């Protein structure tokens, strides 16, 4: 079979190699940067048995529009390439928000050996031993599935813009939508469409199942009251308590993870000891001082204010040291942390000690804001500085950066 793979920089190279390994002839084209002119020229005139493109590619792209050959998504290509090489159970998680947290929480529950594949890294479980770091494009599931099989364990895989549908269960974590493919597609609709191939689909509140015959809606099976979650699904019931349930960013992901556990025949009770995701309201103690770590690629004013409130609740003290800003030159972060958002967060949280990361203006010159106690260039430097300056209360890390 002759296969055309479009987009080499979002997993297309790996997909092309996988097709070639099983005997197919492959042309792979870099449609975004134009680094494969020879392949692009061939693709413009050649005829293929199969074309695969990412869901985010503009459908009017010259190498995609008007093709008469079968065209499938990268997610579907990976599903076909995984045939007969699937770990069990395999759970795929997608959604604009909450997918990393849901993945970590579910991996915390599942018994035995397994593999956790997320945007923060790919880990052998239990013990969270880092194996490698790859993107969460569908192509990365190929290696993740292979590693899970080698471990003779389960696979929890975080994926962007959909799922392959090759696993036992798919989870859509958020109804938040945006336009992709040059504004011509709904990202949420693409995720729901991809999930139709899954044997079982679990949907967060507000997510329509698209008519999936085996869909479970979280609102129908789970209830959260304070720090306790109760779930009844598929003839099974379970409960767990965790203070993280008080946080909006954790409430739905933890309930989804608990529901998924019951659907897989496992007890969600271990979620009572789930400490959180590193950099996403993770709670830990450093030299006797409580640290709320919310430094991640999605940090903003809203999550900073939430982290400060949580820090005061957990420590029982109004005093916080706030570490806030953006790591200079971190181009991996798509959306920045605008200065007006940073100042709004500082004004609202009123920290006792303020440590800025990056190159901030002087807060002391802005009415209503405290003076900056220290300026650092990296998260690590800022955290050390915070520990040196904090004797009581809690430290809140609110730096926008990839971890």
mmCIF file of C-alpha atoms in Angstrom:
data_model
loop_
_atom_site.group_PDB
_atom_site.id
_atom_site.type_symbol
_atom_site.label_atom_id
_atom_site.label_comp_id
_atom_site.label_asym_id
_atom_site.label_seq_id
_atom_site.Cartn_x
_atom_site.Cartn_y
_atom_site.Cartn_z
ATOM 1 C CA UNK A 1 0.000 0.000 0.000
ATOM 2 C CA UNK A 2 1.229 3.500 -0.807
ATOM 3 C CA UNK A 3 0.591 5.932 2.051
ATOM 4 C CA UNK A 4 0.820 9.723 2.229
ATOM 5 C CA UNK A 5 1.409 11.082 5.729
ATOM 6 C CA UNK A 6 0.833 14.822 6.129
ATOM 7 C CA UNK A 7 2.493 16.810 8.951
ATOM 8 C CA UNK A 8 5.821 15.399 10.099
ATOM 9 C CA UNK A 9 6.225 17.668 13.128
ATOM 10 C CA UNK A 10 3.141 16.531 15.046
ATOM 11 C CA UNK A 11 3.800 12.808 14.977
ATOM 12 C CA UNK A 12 3.686 12.192 11.243
ATOM 13 C CA UNK A 13 7.289 11.020 11.127
ATOM 14 C CA UNK A 14 6.554 8.278 13.671
ATOM 15 C CA UNK A 15 3.369 7.274 11.853
ATOM 16 C CA UNK A 16 5.221 7.104 8.547
ATOM 17 C CA UNK A 17 7.941 4.921 10.042
ATOM 18 C CA UNK A 18 5.333 2.616 11.559
ATOM 19 C CA UNK A 19 3.633 2.150 8.190
ATOM 20 C CA UNK A 20 7.012 1.522 6.544
ATOM 21 C CA UNK A 21 7.949 -1.094 9.162
ATOM 22 C CA UNK A 22 4.973 -3.215 8.136
ATOM 23 C CA UNK A 23 5.856 -3.031 4.458
ATOM 24 C CA UNK A 24 4.059 0.010 3.079
ATOM 25 C CA UNK A 25 5.592 2.689 0.839
ATOM 26 C CA UNK A 26 5.402 6.068 2.542
ATOM 27 C CA UNK A 27 5.728 9.716 1.564
ATOM 28 C CA UNK A 28 5.802 12.036 4.594
ATOM 29 C CA UNK A 29 5.365 15.775 4.076
ATOM 30 C CA UNK A 30 6.119 18.647 6.436
ATOM 31 C CA UNK A 31 3.060 20.762 5.664
ATOM 32 C CA UNK A 32 3.837 23.490 8.204
ATOM 33 C CA UNK A 33 7.540 24.287 7.786
ATOM 34 C CA UNK A 34 8.135 23.124 4.214
ATOM 35 C CA UNK A 35 11.289 21.131 5.021
ATOM 36 C CA UNK A 36 10.390 18.217 2.703
ATOM 37 C CA UNK A 37 10.097 19.813 -0.764
ATOM 38 C CA UNK A 38 10.800 16.604 -2.710
ATOM 39 C CA UNK A 39 8.082 14.678 -0.867
ATOM 40 C CA UNK A 40 5.699 17.609 -1.268
ATOM 41 C CA UNK A 41 6.301 17.707 -5.025
ATOM 42 C CA UNK A 42 5.625 13.966 -5.309
ATOM 43 C CA UNK A 43 2.512 14.199 -3.182
ATOM 44 C CA UNK A 44 1.086 16.946 -5.392
ATOM 45 C CA UNK A 45 0.853 14.622 -8.414
ATOM 46 C CA UNK A 46 0.950 11.060 -7.071
ATOM 47 C CA UNK A 47 -1.972 8.809 -6.254
ATOM 48 C CA UNK A 48 -2.059 6.963 -2.932
ATOM 49 C CA UNK A 49 -3.989 4.113 -1.396
ATOM 50 C CA UNK A 50 -4.334 6.025 1.873
ATOM 51 C CA UNK A 51 -3.797 9.588 3.088
ATOM 52 C CA UNK A 52 -3.502 10.458 6.774
ATOM 53 C CA UNK A 53 -3.596 13.999 8.163
ATOM 54 C CA UNK A 54 -3.938 15.519 11.643
ATOM 55 C CA UNK A 55 -7.347 16.864 12.599
ATOM 56 C CA UNK A 56 -5.863 20.359 12.974
ATOM 57 C CA UNK A 57 -4.698 20.622 9.349
ATOM 58 C CA UNK A 58 -6.635 23.104 7.223
ATOM 59 C CA UNK A 59 -8.915 20.944 5.029
ATOM 60 C CA UNK A 60 -8.268 23.335 2.136
ATOM 61 C CA UNK A 61 -4.514 22.674 2.221
ATOM 62 C CA UNK A 62 -3.368 21.982 -1.378
ATOM 63 C CA UNK A 63 -2.183 18.466 -0.496
ATOM 64 C CA UNK A 64 -5.464 17.614 1.228
ATOM 65 C CA UNK A 65 -8.264 19.391 -0.593
ATOM 66 C CA UNK A 66 -9.866 17.528 -3.453
ATOM 67 C CA UNK A 67 -8.157 14.205 -2.864
ATOM 68 C CA UNK A 68 -10.090 11.192 -4.126
ATOM 69 C CA UNK A 69 -8.166 8.671 -2.019
ATOM 70 C CA UNK A 70 -9.386 7.580 1.438
ATOM 71 C CA UNK A 71 -8.327 10.184 4.026
ATOM 72 C CA UNK A 72 -8.048 9.309 7.725
ATOM 73 C CA UNK A 73 -6.877 11.206 10.794
ATOM 74 C CA UNK A 74 -3.612 10.538 12.598
ATOM 75 C CA UNK A 75 -5.706 9.124 15.448
ATOM 76 C CA UNK A 76 -7.305 6.599 13.110
ATOM 77 C CA UNK A 77 -3.926 5.744 11.573
ATOM 78 C CA UNK A 78 -2.549 4.927 15.018
ATOM 79 C CA UNK A 79 -5.626 2.814 15.804
ATOM 80 C CA UNK A 80 -4.973 0.740 12.697
ATOM 81 C CA UNK A 81 -1.255 0.450 13.419
ATOM 82 C CA UNK A 82 -1.986 -0.725 16.977
ATOM 83 C CA UNK A 83 -4.203 -3.594 15.827
ATOM 84 C CA UNK A 84 -3.257 -6.708 17.790
ATOM 85 C CA UNK A 85 -0.672 -4.800 19.862
ATOM 86 C CA UNK A 86 -2.820 -3.242 22.557
ATOM 87 C CA UNK A 87 -2.173 -3.394 26.325
ATOM 88 C CA UNK A 88 -5.106 -4.046 28.642
ATOM 89 C CA UNK A 89 -6.671 -2.145 30.095
ATOM 90 C CA UNK A 90 -5.880 0.836 27.873
ATOM 91 C CA UNK A 91 -7.518 4.132 28.780
ATOM 92 C CA UNK A 92 -7.312 7.165 26.494
ATOM 93 C CA UNK A 93 -7.953 10.654 27.842
ATOM 94 C CA UNK A 94 -8.576 13.839 25.863
ATOM 95 C CA UNK A 95 -10.071 17.257 26.563
ATOM 96 C CA UNK A 96 -9.156 20.929 26.634
ATOM 97 C CA UNK A 97 -8.833 20.948 30.426
ATOM 98 C CA UNK A 98 -8.224 18.358 33.102
ATOM 99 C CA UNK A 99 -6.773 15.526 31.021
ATOM 100 C CA UNK A 100 -3.368 15.458 32.737
ATOM 101 C CA UNK A 101 -4.954 15.503 36.190
ATOM 102 C CA UNK A 102 -7.420 12.770 35.235
ATOM 103 C CA UNK A 103 -4.586 10.627 33.878
ATOM 104 C CA UNK A 104 -2.449 11.005 37.010
ATOM 105 C CA UNK A 105 -5.403 10.305 39.283
ATOM 106 C CA UNK A 106 -6.424 7.172 37.385
ATOM 107 C CA UNK A 107 -2.856 5.874 37.357
ATOM 108 C CA UNK A 108 -2.799 6.376 41.136
ATOM 109 C CA UNK A 109 -5.709 3.929 41.435
ATOM 110 C CA UNK A 110 -4.852 1.165 38.979
ATOM 111 C CA UNK A 111 -3.268 -1.905 40.513
ATOM 112 C CA UNK A 112 -0.113 -3.591 39.298
ATOM 113 C CA UNK A 113 2.399 -2.529 36.671
ATOM 114 C CA UNK A 114 1.475 -0.021 34.024
ATOM 115 C CA UNK A 115 2.458 2.995 31.970
ATOM 116 C CA UNK A 116 1.332 6.594 32.444
ATOM 117 C CA UNK A 117 1.777 8.691 29.288
ATOM 118 C CA UNK A 118 1.134 12.426 29.768
ATOM 119 C CA UNK A 119 2.281 15.857 28.658
ATOM 120 C CA UNK A 120 4.655 15.888 31.651
ATOM 121 C CA UNK A 121 6.370 12.638 30.655
ATOM 122 C CA UNK A 122 5.900 8.910 30.230
ATOM 123 C CA UNK A 123 6.324 6.916 33.423
ATOM 124 C CA UNK A 124 6.552 3.278 34.481
ATOM 125 C CA UNK A 125 4.194 2.612 37.359
ATOM 126 C CA UNK A 126 4.122 2.129 40.263
ATOM 127 C CA UNK A 127 6.871 4.479 41.360
ATOM 128 C CA UNK A 128 6.511 6.949 38.482
ATOM 129 C CA UNK A 129 9.895 6.165 36.940
ATOM 130 C CA UNK A 130 10.449 8.487 33.978
ATOM 131 C CA UNK A 131 11.033 6.558 30.750
ATOM 132 C CA UNK A 132 10.912 9.370 28.208
ATOM 133 C CA UNK A 133 9.239 12.657 27.331
ATOM 134 C CA UNK A 134 7.217 12.928 24.157
ATOM 135 C CA UNK A 135 4.332 15.007 22.909
ATOM 136 C CA UNK A 136 0.757 13.870 23.390
ATOM 137 C CA UNK A 137 0.069 13.645 19.667
ATOM 138 C CA UNK A 138 -1.642 10.354 18.780
ATOM 139 C CA UNK A 139 1.596 9.017 17.281
ATOM 140 C CA UNK A 140 3.211 8.916 20.726
ATOM 141 C CA UNK A 141 0.693 6.259 21.755
ATOM 142 C CA UNK A 142 2.545 3.795 19.493
ATOM 143 C CA UNK A 143 5.648 3.798 21.706
ATOM 144 C CA UNK A 144 3.602 4.101 24.896
ATOM 145 C CA UNK A 145 1.567 1.014 24.017
ATOM 146 C CA UNK A 146 4.726 -0.916 23.204
ATOM 147 C CA UNK A 147 6.275 -0.013 26.552
ATOM 148 C CA UNK A 148 3.088 -0.971 28.411
ATOM 149 C CA UNK A 149 3.062 -4.368 26.711
ATOM 150 C CA UNK A 150 6.714 -4.865 27.668
ATOM 151 C CA UNK A 151 5.746 -4.131 31.281
ATOM 152 C CA UNK A 152 2.797 -6.548 30.964
ATOM 153 C CA UNK A 153 0.667 -3.769 32.357
ATOM 154 C CA UNK A 154 -2.031 -1.232 31.732
ATOM 155 C CA UNK A 155 -1.765 2.022 29.781
ATOM 156 C CA UNK A 156 -3.221 5.416 30.657
ATOM 157 C CA UNK A 157 -2.589 7.770 27.730
ATOM 158 C CA UNK A 158 -3.233 11.495 27.512
ATOM 159 C CA UNK A 159 -3.870 12.594 23.922
ATOM 160 C CA UNK A 160 -4.510 15.868 22.150
ATOM 161 C CA UNK A 161 -7.525 16.549 19.963
ATOM 162 C CA UNK A 162 -9.076 13.113 20.249
ATOM 163 C CA UNK A 163 -8.377 9.446 20.888
ATOM 164 C CA UNK A 164 -7.453 6.477 18.735
ATOM 165 C CA UNK A 165 -10.369 4.412 20.018
ATOM 166 C CA UNK A 166 -8.109 1.376 20.255
ATOM 167 C CA UNK A 167 -8.338 1.071 24.022
ATOM 168 C CA UNK A 168 -10.921 -0.226 26.475
ATOM 169 C CA UNK A 169 -12.172 3.177 27.615
ATOM 170 C CA UNK A 170 -12.005 6.765 26.373
ATOM 171 C CA UNK A 171 -12.574 9.812 28.575
ATOM 172 C CA UNK A 172 -13.423 13.332 27.398
ATOM 173 C CA UNK A 173 -12.601 15.623 30.306
ATOM 174 C CA UNK A 174 -14.020 19.007 29.314
ATOM 175 C CA UNK A 175 -16.771 20.647 27.236
ATOM 176 C CA UNK A 176 -14.530 23.643 26.514
ATOM 177 C CA UNK A 177 -14.324 24.089 22.761
ATOM 178 C CA UNK A 178 -12.208 26.085 20.337
ATOM 179 C CA UNK A 179 -11.757 26.277 16.591
ATOM 180 C CA UNK A 180 -8.976 24.361 14.875
ATOM 181 C CA UNK A 181 -7.964 23.537 11.292
ATOM 182 C CA UNK A 182 -7.776 27.211 10.284
ATOM 183 C CA UNK A 183 -11.007 27.852 12.181
ATOM 184 C CA UNK A 184 -12.988 25.359 10.117
ATOM 185 C CA UNK A 185 -13.510 22.641 12.728
ATOM 186 C CA UNK A 186 -14.748 22.361 16.295
ATOM 187 C CA UNK A 187 -12.064 20.758 18.458
ATOM 188 C CA UNK A 188 -14.704 19.274 20.767
ATOM 189 C CA UNK A 189 -16.629 17.779 17.849
ATOM 190 C CA UNK A 190 -13.428 16.161 16.577
ATOM 191 C CA UNK A 191 -12.813 14.600 19.994
ATOM 192 C CA UNK A 192 -16.343 13.235 20.201
ATOM 193 C CA UNK A 193 -16.122 11.857 16.662
ATOM 194 C CA UNK A 194 -12.822 10.122 17.391
ATOM 195 C CA UNK A 195 -14.266 8.575 20.556
ATOM 196 C CA UNK A 196 -17.042 6.806 18.644
ATOM 197 C CA UNK A 197 -14.612 3.947 17.911
ATOM 198 C CA UNK A 198 -14.085 3.343 21.644
ATOM 199 C CA UNK A 199 -15.908 0.409 23.262
ATOM 200 C CA UNK A 200 -16.809 2.618 26.241
ATOM 201 C CA UNK A 201 -16.948 6.410 26.571
ATOM 202 C CA UNK A 202 -16.956 8.479 29.776
ATOM 203 C CA UNK A 203 -18.017 12.117 29.383
ATOM 204 C CA UNK A 204 -17.454 15.074 31.695
ATOM 205 C CA UNK A 205 -20.412 17.357 32.460
ATOM 206 C CA UNK A 206 -21.478 19.275 29.373
ATOM 207 C CA UNK A 207 -19.921 16.846 26.892
ATOM 208 C CA UNK A 208 -22.380 15.254 24.466
ATOM 209 C CA UNK A 209 -21.606 11.636 23.624
ATOM 210 C CA UNK A 210 -22.460 11.951 19.944
ATOM 211 C CA UNK A 211 -24.830 9.015 20.171
ATOM 212 C CA UNK A 212 -22.225 6.572 21.479
ATOM 213 C CA UNK A 213 -24.100 3.388 22.470
ATOM 214 C CA UNK A 214 -22.014 2.816 25.613
ATOM 215 C CA UNK A 215 -21.574 6.329 26.945
ATOM 216 C CA UNK A 216 -21.494 7.178 30.647
ATOM 217 C CA UNK A 217 -22.142 10.776 31.698
ATOM 218 C CA UNK A 218 -20.432 11.825 34.909
ATOM 219 C CA UNK A 219 -23.404 13.900 36.071
ATOM 220 C CA UNK A 220 -25.552 10.757 36.061
ATOM 221 C CA UNK A 221 -23.268 8.616 38.217
ATOM 222 C CA UNK A 222 -21.117 10.787 40.509
ATOM 223 C CA UNK A 223 -21.868 13.288 43.273
ATOM 224 C CA UNK A 224 -19.360 15.529 45.050
ATOM 225 C CA UNK A 225 -20.188 16.999 48.453
ATOM 226 C CA UNK A 226 -17.359 18.976 49.985
ATOM 227 C CA UNK A 227 -14.337 16.705 50.075
ATOM 228 C CA UNK A 228 -16.269 13.480 49.400
ATOM 229 C CA UNK A 229 -17.191 11.860 46.087
ATOM 230 C CA UNK A 230 -19.794 9.102 45.764
ATOM 231 C CA UNK A 231 -20.148 7.089 42.552
ATOM 232 C CA UNK A 232 -22.583 4.422 41.386
ATOM 233 C CA UNK A 233 -22.061 3.031 37.887
ATOM 234 C CA UNK A 234 -22.419 -0.286 36.062
ATOM 235 C CA UNK A 235 -23.827 -1.954 39.175
ATOM 236 C CA UNK A 236 -20.875 -0.911 41.345
ATOM 237 C CA UNK A 237 -20.527 1.773 44.000
ATOM 238 C CA UNK A 238 -17.575 3.497 45.598
ATOM 239 C CA UNK A 239 -16.612 6.563 47.612
ATOM 240 C CA UNK A 240 -13.468 8.469 48.453
ATOM 241 C CA UNK A 241 -12.580 11.662 50.294
ATOM 242 C CA UNK A 242 -9.833 14.092 49.312
ATOM 243 C CA UNK A 243 -9.422 17.802 50.151
ATOM 244 C CA UNK A 244 -8.474 18.406 46.506
ATOM 245 C CA UNK A 245 -12.157 17.944 45.652
ATOM 246 C CA UNK A 246 -12.679 21.446 47.035
ATOM 247 C CA UNK A 247 -10.668 22.821 44.106
ATOM 248 C CA UNK A 248 -12.516 23.380 40.810
ATOM 249 C CA UNK A 249 -9.502 22.173 38.836
ATOM 250 C CA UNK A 250 -9.554 18.799 40.597
ATOM 251 C CA UNK A 251 -13.251 18.144 41.193
ATOM 252 C CA UNK A 252 -14.201 16.777 37.774
ATOM 253 C CA UNK A 253 -10.883 14.999 37.047
ATOM 254 C CA UNK A 254 -10.985 13.116 40.355
ATOM 255 C CA UNK A 255 -14.624 12.152 39.845
ATOM 256 C CA UNK A 256 -13.807 10.984 36.305
ATOM 257 C CA UNK A 257 -10.881 8.912 37.566
ATOM 258 C CA UNK A 258 -13.011 7.326 40.286
ATOM 259 C CA UNK A 259 -15.771 6.524 37.804
ATOM 260 C CA UNK A 260 -13.278 5.059 35.344
ATOM 261 C CA UNK A 261 -11.894 2.848 38.101
ATOM 262 C CA UNK A 262 -15.340 1.424 38.827
ATOM 263 C CA UNK A 263 -16.005 0.888 35.114
ATOM 264 C CA UNK A 264 -12.768 -1.119 35.018
ATOM 265 C CA UNK A 265 -13.771 -3.133 38.086
ATOM 266 C CA UNK A 266 -11.421 -1.389 40.518
ATOM 267 C CA UNK A 267 -11.989 0.450 43.784
ATOM 268 C CA UNK A 268 -11.668 4.267 43.679
ATOM 269 C CA UNK A 269 -10.823 4.436 47.411
ATOM 270 C CA UNK A 270 -7.055 4.953 46.789
ATOM 271 C CA UNK A 271 -7.921 8.421 45.479
ATOM 272 C CA UNK A 272 -8.167 9.439 49.133
ATOM 273 C CA UNK A 273 -4.356 9.483 49.165
ATOM 274 C CA UNK A 274 -3.859 11.151 45.771
ATOM 275 C CA UNK A 275 -1.505 14.115 46.395
ATOM 276 C CA UNK A 276 -2.170 15.970 43.153
ATOM 277 C CA UNK A 277 -0.213 16.478 39.955
ATOM 278 C CA UNK A 278 3.236 18.073 40.157
ATOM 279 C CA UNK A 279 2.746 21.738 39.345
ATOM 280 C CA UNK A 280 -1.052 21.529 39.519
ATOM 281 C CA UNK A 281 -1.970 22.389 43.101
ATOM 282 C CA UNK A 282 0.391 19.712 44.372
ATOM 283 C CA UNK A 283 0.724 19.856 48.147
ATOM 284 C CA UNK A 284 4.046 19.094 49.807
ATOM 285 C CA UNK A 285 6.200 20.219 52.722
ATOM 286 C CA UNK A 286 9.688 21.666 52.370
ATOM 287 C CA UNK A 287 11.655 22.153 55.587
ATOM 288 C CA UNK A 288 8.406 22.201 57.539
ATOM 289 C CA UNK A 289 6.739 24.822 55.323
ATOM 290 C CA UNK A 290 3.682 23.983 53.244
ATOM 291 C CA UNK A 291 4.200 24.444 49.489
ATOM 292 C CA UNK A 292 1.330 24.654 46.998
ATOM 293 C CA UNK A 293 2.947 23.983 43.637
ATOM 294 C CA UNK A 294 0.860 25.425 40.818
ATOM 295 C CA UNK A 295 3.687 26.212 38.389
ATOM 296 C CA UNK A 296 2.727 24.822 34.998
ATOM 297 C CA UNK A 297 1.965 25.772 31.401
ATOM 298 C CA UNK A 298 -1.611 26.743 32.259
ATOM 299 C CA UNK A 299 -0.926 29.039 35.222
ATOM 300 C CA UNK A 300 -2.992 32.232 35.157
ATOM 301 C CA UNK A 301 -4.540 34.759 37.535
ATOM 302 C CA UNK A 302 -7.538 32.569 38.317
ATOM 303 C CA UNK A 303 -5.475 29.504 39.241
ATOM 304 C CA UNK A 304 -3.066 31.669 41.265
ATOM 305 C CA UNK A 305 -5.896 33.112 43.343
ATOM 306 C CA UNK A 306 -7.296 29.616 43.829
ATOM 307 C CA UNK A 307 -3.863 28.326 44.904
ATOM 308 C CA UNK A 308 -3.459 31.135 47.445
ATOM 309 C CA UNK A 309 -6.871 30.407 48.950
ATOM 310 C CA UNK A 310 -6.049 26.710 49.131
ATOM 311 C CA UNK A 311 -2.679 27.459 50.760
ATOM 312 C CA UNK A 312 -4.323 29.523 53.490
ATOM 313 C CA UNK A 313 -6.951 26.839 54.076
ATOM 314 C CA UNK A 314 -4.353 24.071 54.322
ATOM 315 C CA UNK A 315 -1.844 25.953 56.474
ATOM 316 C CA UNK A 316 -4.358 27.710 58.718
ATOM 317 C CA UNK A 317 -2.335 30.903 58.332
ATOM 318 C CA UNK A 318 -3.084 34.048 56.296
ATOM 319 C CA UNK A 319 0.604 34.496 55.496
ATOM 320 C CA UNK A 320 1.810 33.369 52.084
ATOM 321 C CA UNK A 321 4.929 33.815 50.026
ATOM 322 C CA UNK A 322 3.911 34.191 46.391
ATOM 323 C CA UNK A 323 6.302 33.173 43.609
ATOM 324 C CA UNK A 324 4.819 34.448 40.350
ATOM 325 C CA UNK A 325 5.779 35.221 36.755
ATOM 326 C CA UNK A 326 6.941 33.572 33.539
ATOM 327 C CA UNK A 327 10.265 31.871 32.916
ATOM 328 C CA UNK A 328 12.074 33.999 30.328
ATOM 329 C CA UNK A 329 12.438 32.388 26.920
ATOM 330 C CA UNK A 330 10.094 29.495 27.642
ATOM 331 C CA UNK A 331 8.770 29.352 24.103
ATOM 332 C CA UNK A 332 7.022 26.049 24.783
ATOM 333 C CA UNK A 333 4.282 27.933 26.592
ATOM 334 C CA UNK A 334 1.737 28.880 23.931
ATOM 335 C CA UNK A 335 -0.077 31.542 25.946
ATOM 336 C CA UNK A 336 1.879 33.892 28.145
ATOM 337 C CA UNK A 337 1.071 35.195 31.615
ATOM 338 C CA UNK A 338 0.253 38.848 30.822
ATOM 339 C CA UNK A 339 1.502 41.447 33.264
ATOM 340 C CA UNK A 340 -2.004 42.738 33.946
ATOM 341 C CA UNK A 341 -3.051 39.214 35.017
ATOM 342 C CA UNK A 342 0.008 38.905 37.236
ATOM 343 C CA UNK A 343 -0.695 42.246 38.899
ATOM 344 C CA UNK A 344 -4.355 41.317 39.369
ATOM 345 C CA UNK A 345 -3.342 38.066 41.069
ATOM 346 C CA UNK A 346 -0.895 39.887 43.357
ATOM 347 C CA UNK A 347 -3.464 42.525 44.254
ATOM 348 C CA UNK A 348 -6.085 39.879 45.073
ATOM 349 C CA UNK A 349 -3.879 37.465 47.024
ATOM 350 C CA UNK A 350 -1.976 40.119 49.052
ATOM 351 C CA UNK A 351 1.128 38.027 49.805
ATOM 352 C CA UNK A 352 3.343 38.793 52.766
ATOM 353 C CA UNK A 353 6.416 38.061 50.630
ATOM 354 C CA UNK A 354 6.505 38.563 46.854
ATOM 355 C CA UNK A 355 9.050 36.901 44.586
ATOM 356 C CA UNK A 356 8.838 37.647 40.875
ATOM 357 C CA UNK A 357 10.179 35.438 38.096
ATOM 358 C CA UNK A 358 11.241 37.150 34.868
ATOM 359 C CA UNK A 359 11.756 40.884 34.344
ATOM 360 C CA UNK A 360 8.907 42.661 36.120
ATOM 361 C CA UNK A 361 8.240 46.373 36.592
ATOM 362 C CA UNK A 362 8.551 47.743 40.106
ATOM 363 C CA UNK A 363 5.335 46.862 41.910
ATOM 364 C CA UNK A 364 6.127 49.440 44.576
ATOM 365 C CA UNK A 365 5.469 52.120 41.971
ATOM 366 C CA UNK A 366 1.967 50.773 41.294
ATOM 367 C CA UNK A 367 -0.712 51.847 43.810
ATOM 368 C CA UNK A 368 -2.236 49.044 45.838
ATOM 369 C CA UNK A 369 0.551 46.527 45.243
ATOM 370 C CA UNK A 370 3.255 45.335 47.636
ATOM 371 C CA UNK A 371 6.927 45.779 46.879
ATOM 372 C CA UNK A 372 8.848 42.955 45.248
ATOM 373 C CA UNK A 373 11.093 41.199 47.759
ATOM 374 C CA UNK A 374 13.212 39.368 45.178
ATOM 375 C CA UNK A 375 13.487 38.798 41.424
ATOM 376 C CA UNK A 376 14.647 35.440 40.031
ATOM 377 C CA UNK A 377 15.038 34.062 36.516
ATOM 378 C CA UNK A 378 14.110 30.405 37.043
ATOM 379 C CA UNK A 379 11.513 28.511 39.031
ATOM 380 C CA UNK A 380 14.211 26.580 40.894
ATOM 381 C CA UNK A 381 16.018 29.753 41.952
ATOM 382 C CA UNK A 382 12.752 31.363 43.020
ATOM 383 C CA UNK A 383 11.701 28.352 45.082
ATOM 384 C CA UNK A 384 15.032 28.343 46.920
ATOM 385 C CA UNK A 385 14.627 32.046 47.594
ATOM 386 C CA UNK A 386 11.087 31.499 48.884
ATOM 387 C CA UNK A 387 12.218 28.797 51.308
ATOM 388 C CA UNK A 388 14.936 31.083 52.665
ATOM 389 C CA UNK A 389 12.458 33.908 53.250
ATOM 390 C CA UNK A 390 9.503 31.940 54.648
ATOM 391 C CA UNK A 391 9.303 30.902 58.308
ATOM 392 C CA UNK A 392 5.523 30.698 58.710
ATOM 393 C CA UNK A 393 2.462 30.231 56.539
ATOM 394 C CA UNK A 394 2.808 28.720 53.072
ATOM 395 C CA UNK A 395 4.588 29.149 49.758
ATOM 396 C CA UNK A 396 2.569 29.384 46.532
ATOM 397 C CA UNK A 397 4.381 28.660 43.263
ATOM 398 C CA UNK A 398 2.516 30.342 40.397
ATOM 399 C CA UNK A 399 5.037 30.437 37.568
ATOM 400 C CA UNK A 400 3.983 29.793 33.989
ATOM 401 C CA UNK A 401 6.419 27.248 32.569
ATOM 402 C CA UNK A 402 6.704 23.745 31.158
ATOM 403 C CA UNK A 403 7.841 21.213 33.742
#
